[in-house]
Amino acid sequence: MHEYAVTQSMVKMVVDEANKANAAKISEIRLVIGDLSTIIDDSVQMYFDIISEGTIAQGAKLIFKRVKAEFRCKSCGEVFIKPPVGFDCPKCGGLGTPTGVGKEFYIESIEIE
Ligand SMILES: [Zn+2]
């Protein structure tokens, strides 16, 4: 599973960060996930519970912030949020292409104790 590897590196990163700060525990991890990244919150949460066991990240609260996918119309240049179905421009009906917004997956911040 895709999320397993992603979660594994995420846990490693936050534990490294917390260790650098001499933290005893990580209480909260804020993640930013783009709608196009195909990462599912529930899967990350599930793997996190397994992977973080025995680390200082164990029991940390995961907060997911979803970023909507942004598209730009090839015909008129309009930038729009991807509609639930298709990629059509709401202004002229032209074909939209991804702007790159919505593909992100990163750790926004962590809360340590
Ligand atoms: Zn358009």
PDB file of C-alpha atoms and ligand atoms in Angstrom:
ATOM      1  CA  MET A   1       0.000   0.000   0.000  1.00  0.00           C
ATOM      2  CA  HIS A   2       1.040   3.501  -0.987  1.00  0.00           C
ATOM      3  CA  GLU A   3       0.091   5.012   2.378  1.00  0.00           C
ATOM      4  CA  TYR A   4       2.281   2.596   4.314  1.00  0.00           C
ATOM      5  CA  ALA A   5       5.544   3.962   2.877  1.00  0.00           C
ATOM      6  CA  VAL A   6       4.287   7.528   3.104  1.00  0.00           C
ATOM      7  CA  THR A   7       3.274   7.113   6.733  1.00  0.00           C
ATOM      8  CA  GLN A   8       6.527   5.372   7.576  1.00  0.00           C
ATOM      9  CA  SER A   9       8.642   8.280   6.314  1.00  0.00           C
ATOM     10  CA  MET A  10       6.265  10.757   7.957  1.00  0.00           C
ATOM     11  CA  VAL A  11       6.691   9.059  11.357  1.00  0.00           C
ATOM     12  CA  LYS A  12      10.466   8.963  10.899  1.00  0.00           C
ATOM     13  CA  MET A  13      10.533  12.679  10.116  1.00  0.00           C
ATOM     14  CA  VAL A  14       8.431  13.783  13.077  1.00  0.00           C
ATOM     15  CA  VAL A  15      10.338  11.527  15.489  1.00  0.00           C
ATOM     16  CA  ASP A  16      13.654  12.961  14.208  1.00  0.00           C
ATOM     17  CA  GLU A  17      12.336  16.488  14.631  1.00  0.00           C
ATOM     18  CA  ALA A  18      11.022  15.801  18.126  1.00  0.00           C
ATOM     19  CA  ASN A  19      14.300  14.174  19.163  1.00  0.00           C
ATOM     20  CA  LYS A  20      16.228  17.218  17.969  1.00  0.00           C
ATOM     21  CA  ALA A  21      14.001  19.343  20.196  1.00  0.00           C
ATOM     22  CA  ASN A  22      14.480  16.904  23.113  1.00  0.00           C
ATOM     23  CA  ALA A  23      10.756  16.281  23.255  1.00  0.00           C
ATOM     24  CA  ALA A  24       9.344  13.551  25.463  1.00  0.00           C
ATOM     25  CA  LYS A  25       6.260  13.078  23.368  1.00  0.00           C
ATOM     26  CA  ILE A  26       4.564  14.195  20.169  1.00  0.00           C
ATOM     27  CA  SER A  27       1.003  15.221  20.891  1.00  0.00           C
ATOM     28  CA  GLU A  28      -0.210  16.441  17.526  1.00  0.00           C
ATOM     29  CA  ILE A  29       0.785  16.172  13.852  1.00  0.00           C
ATOM     30  CA  ARG A  30      -0.785  18.408  11.232  1.00  0.00           C
ATOM     31  CA  LEU A  31      -0.702  17.056   7.707  1.00  0.00           C
ATOM     32  CA  VAL A  32      -1.588  18.734   4.460  1.00  0.00           C
ATOM     33  CA  ILE A  33      -2.948  16.418   1.781  1.00  0.00           C
ATOM     34  CA  GLY A  34      -3.900  17.435  -1.737  1.00  0.00           C
ATOM     35  CA  ASP A  35      -7.056  15.936  -3.200  1.00  0.00           C
ATOM     36  CA  LEU A  36      -5.033  14.620  -6.168  1.00  0.00           C
ATOM     37  CA  SER A  37      -2.432  12.879  -4.046  1.00  0.00           C
ATOM     38  CA  THR A  38      -4.636   9.734  -3.730  1.00  0.00           C
ATOM     39  CA  ILE A  39      -3.712   9.491  -0.058  1.00  0.00           C
ATOM     40  CA  ILE A  40      -6.603   8.448   2.147  1.00  0.00           C
ATOM     41  CA  ASP A  41      -6.772   9.912   5.659  1.00  0.00           C
ATOM     42  CA  ASP A  42      -8.118   6.712   7.194  1.00  0.00           C
ATOM     43  CA  SER A  43      -5.291   4.612   5.771  1.00  0.00           C
ATOM     44  CA  VAL A  44      -2.668   7.039   7.060  1.00  0.00           C
ATOM     45  CA  GLN A  45      -4.333   6.956  10.470  1.00  0.00           C
ATOM     46  CA  MET A  46      -4.440   3.155  10.465  1.00  0.00           C
ATOM     47  CA  TYR A  47      -0.783   2.755   9.499  1.00  0.00           C
ATOM     48  CA  PHE A  48       0.216   5.523  11.861  1.00  0.00           C
ATOM     49  CA  ASP A  49      -1.261   3.627  14.803  1.00  0.00           C
ATOM     50  CA  ILE A  50       0.844   0.583  13.860  1.00  0.00           C
ATOM     51  CA  ILE A  51       4.087   2.314  12.880  1.00  0.00           C
ATOM     52  CA  SER A  52       4.175   4.834  15.728  1.00  0.00           C
ATOM     53  CA  GLU A  53       3.761   2.151  18.396  1.00  0.00           C
ATOM     54  CA  GLY A  54       6.664   2.273  20.823  1.00  0.00           C
ATOM     55  CA  THR A  55       7.919   5.624  19.476  1.00  0.00           C
ATOM     56  CA  ILE A  56       7.436   9.053  20.999  1.00  0.00           C
ATOM     57  CA  ALA A  57       4.834   9.688  18.296  1.00  0.00           C
ATOM     58  CA  GLN A  58       2.550   7.018  19.714  1.00  0.00           C
ATOM     59  CA  GLY A  59      -0.871   8.404  20.571  1.00  0.00           C
ATOM     60  CA  ALA A  60      -0.304  11.672  18.722  1.00  0.00           C
ATOM     61  CA  LYS A  61      -3.393  13.208  17.223  1.00  0.00           C
ATOM     62  CA  LEU A  62      -3.348  13.427  13.429  1.00  0.00           C
ATOM     63  CA  ILE A  63      -5.015  16.446  11.913  1.00  0.00           C
ATOM     64  CA  PHE A  64      -5.654  16.326   8.192  1.00  0.00           C
ATOM     65  CA  LYS A  65      -6.003  19.420   6.115  1.00  0.00           C
ATOM     66  CA  ARG A  66      -7.250  18.690   2.613  1.00  0.00           C
ATOM     67  CA  VAL A  67      -6.246  20.925  -0.264  1.00  0.00           C
ATOM     68  CA  LYS A  68      -8.678  21.096  -3.167  1.00  0.00           C
ATOM     69  CA  ALA A  69      -7.318  20.316  -6.621  1.00  0.00           C
ATOM     70  CA  GLU A  70      -6.822  23.371  -8.804  1.00  0.00           C
ATOM     71  CA  PHE A  71      -7.088  23.323 -12.581  1.00  0.00           C
ATOM     72  CA  ARG A  72      -6.405  25.888 -15.255  1.00  0.00           C
ATOM     73  CA  CYS A  73      -8.480  26.096 -18.420  1.00  0.00           C
ATOM     74  CA  LYS A  74      -6.474  25.598 -21.625  1.00  0.00           C
ATOM     75  CA  SER A  75      -8.843  27.815 -23.606  1.00  0.00           C
ATOM     76  CA  CYS A  76      -9.569  30.846 -21.425  1.00  0.00           C
ATOM     77  CA  GLY A  77      -6.994  30.577 -18.638  1.00  0.00           C
ATOM     78  CA  GLU A  78      -9.561  30.414 -15.863  1.00  0.00           C
ATOM     79  CA  VAL A  79      -8.264  28.767 -12.663  1.00  0.00           C
ATOM     80  CA  PHE A  80     -10.893  26.682 -10.927  1.00  0.00           C
ATOM     81  CA  ILE A  81     -11.385  23.994  -8.288  1.00  0.00           C
ATOM     82  CA  LYS A  82     -11.845  20.596  -9.892  1.00  0.00           C
ATOM     83  CA  PRO A  83     -15.549  19.785 -10.139  1.00  0.00           C
ATOM     84  CA  PRO A  84     -16.668  16.425  -8.651  1.00  0.00           C
ATOM     85  CA  VAL A  85     -16.865  14.952 -12.151  1.00  0.00           C
ATOM     86  CA  GLY A  86     -14.551  15.775 -15.066  1.00  0.00           C
ATOM     87  CA  PHE A  87     -12.138  18.659 -15.562  1.00  0.00           C
ATOM     88  CA  ASP A  88     -14.264  21.120 -17.533  1.00  0.00           C
ATOM     89  CA  CYS A  89     -13.882  24.861 -17.156  1.00  0.00           C
ATOM     90  CA  PRO A  90     -16.955  26.342 -15.428  1.00  0.00           C
ATOM     91  CA  LYS A  91     -16.610  29.479 -17.565  1.00  0.00           C
ATOM     92  CA  CYS A  92     -16.235  28.220 -21.128  1.00  0.00           C
ATOM     93  CA  GLY A  93     -16.427  24.424 -20.879  1.00  0.00           C
ATOM     94  CA  GLY A  94     -12.840  24.031 -22.101  1.00  0.00           C
ATOM     95  CA  LEU A  95     -10.491  21.367 -20.841  1.00  0.00           C
ATOM     96  CA  GLY A  96      -8.687  22.081 -17.568  1.00  0.00           C
ATOM     97  CA  THR A  97      -5.174  20.909 -16.744  1.00  0.00           C
ATOM     98  CA  PRO A  98      -3.759  20.497 -13.208  1.00  0.00           C
ATOM     99  CA  THR A  99      -1.860  23.497 -11.850  1.00  0.00           C
ATOM    100  CA  GLY A 100      -0.011  21.359  -9.312  1.00  0.00           C
ATOM    101  CA  VAL A 101      -2.119  22.586  -6.421  1.00  0.00           C
ATOM    102  CA  GLY A 102      -3.794  19.541  -4.908  1.00  0.00           C
ATOM    103  CA  LYS A 103      -0.900  17.092  -5.228  1.00  0.00           C
ATOM    104  CA  GLU A 104       0.797  17.979  -1.980  1.00  0.00           C
ATOM    105  CA  PHE A 105       1.498  15.797   0.986  1.00  0.00           C
ATOM    106  CA  TYR A 106       3.547  17.322   3.724  1.00  0.00           C
ATOM    107  CA  ILE A 107       3.804  17.856   7.451  1.00  0.00           C
ATOM    108  CA  GLU A 108       2.619  21.351   8.286  1.00  0.00           C
ATOM    109  CA  SER A 109       3.612  21.331  11.940  1.00  0.00           C
ATOM    110  CA  ILE A 110       3.992  19.132  14.976  1.00  0.00           C
ATOM    111  CA  GLU A 111       3.121  19.729  18.587  1.00  0.00           C
ATOM    112  CA  ILE A 112       5.564  18.348  21.143  1.00  0.00           C
ATOM    113  CA  GLU A 113       5.631  18.044  24.899  1.00  0.00           C
TER     114      GLU A 113
HETATM  115 ZN    ZN B   1     -12.319  28.220 -19.853  1.00  0.00          ZN
END
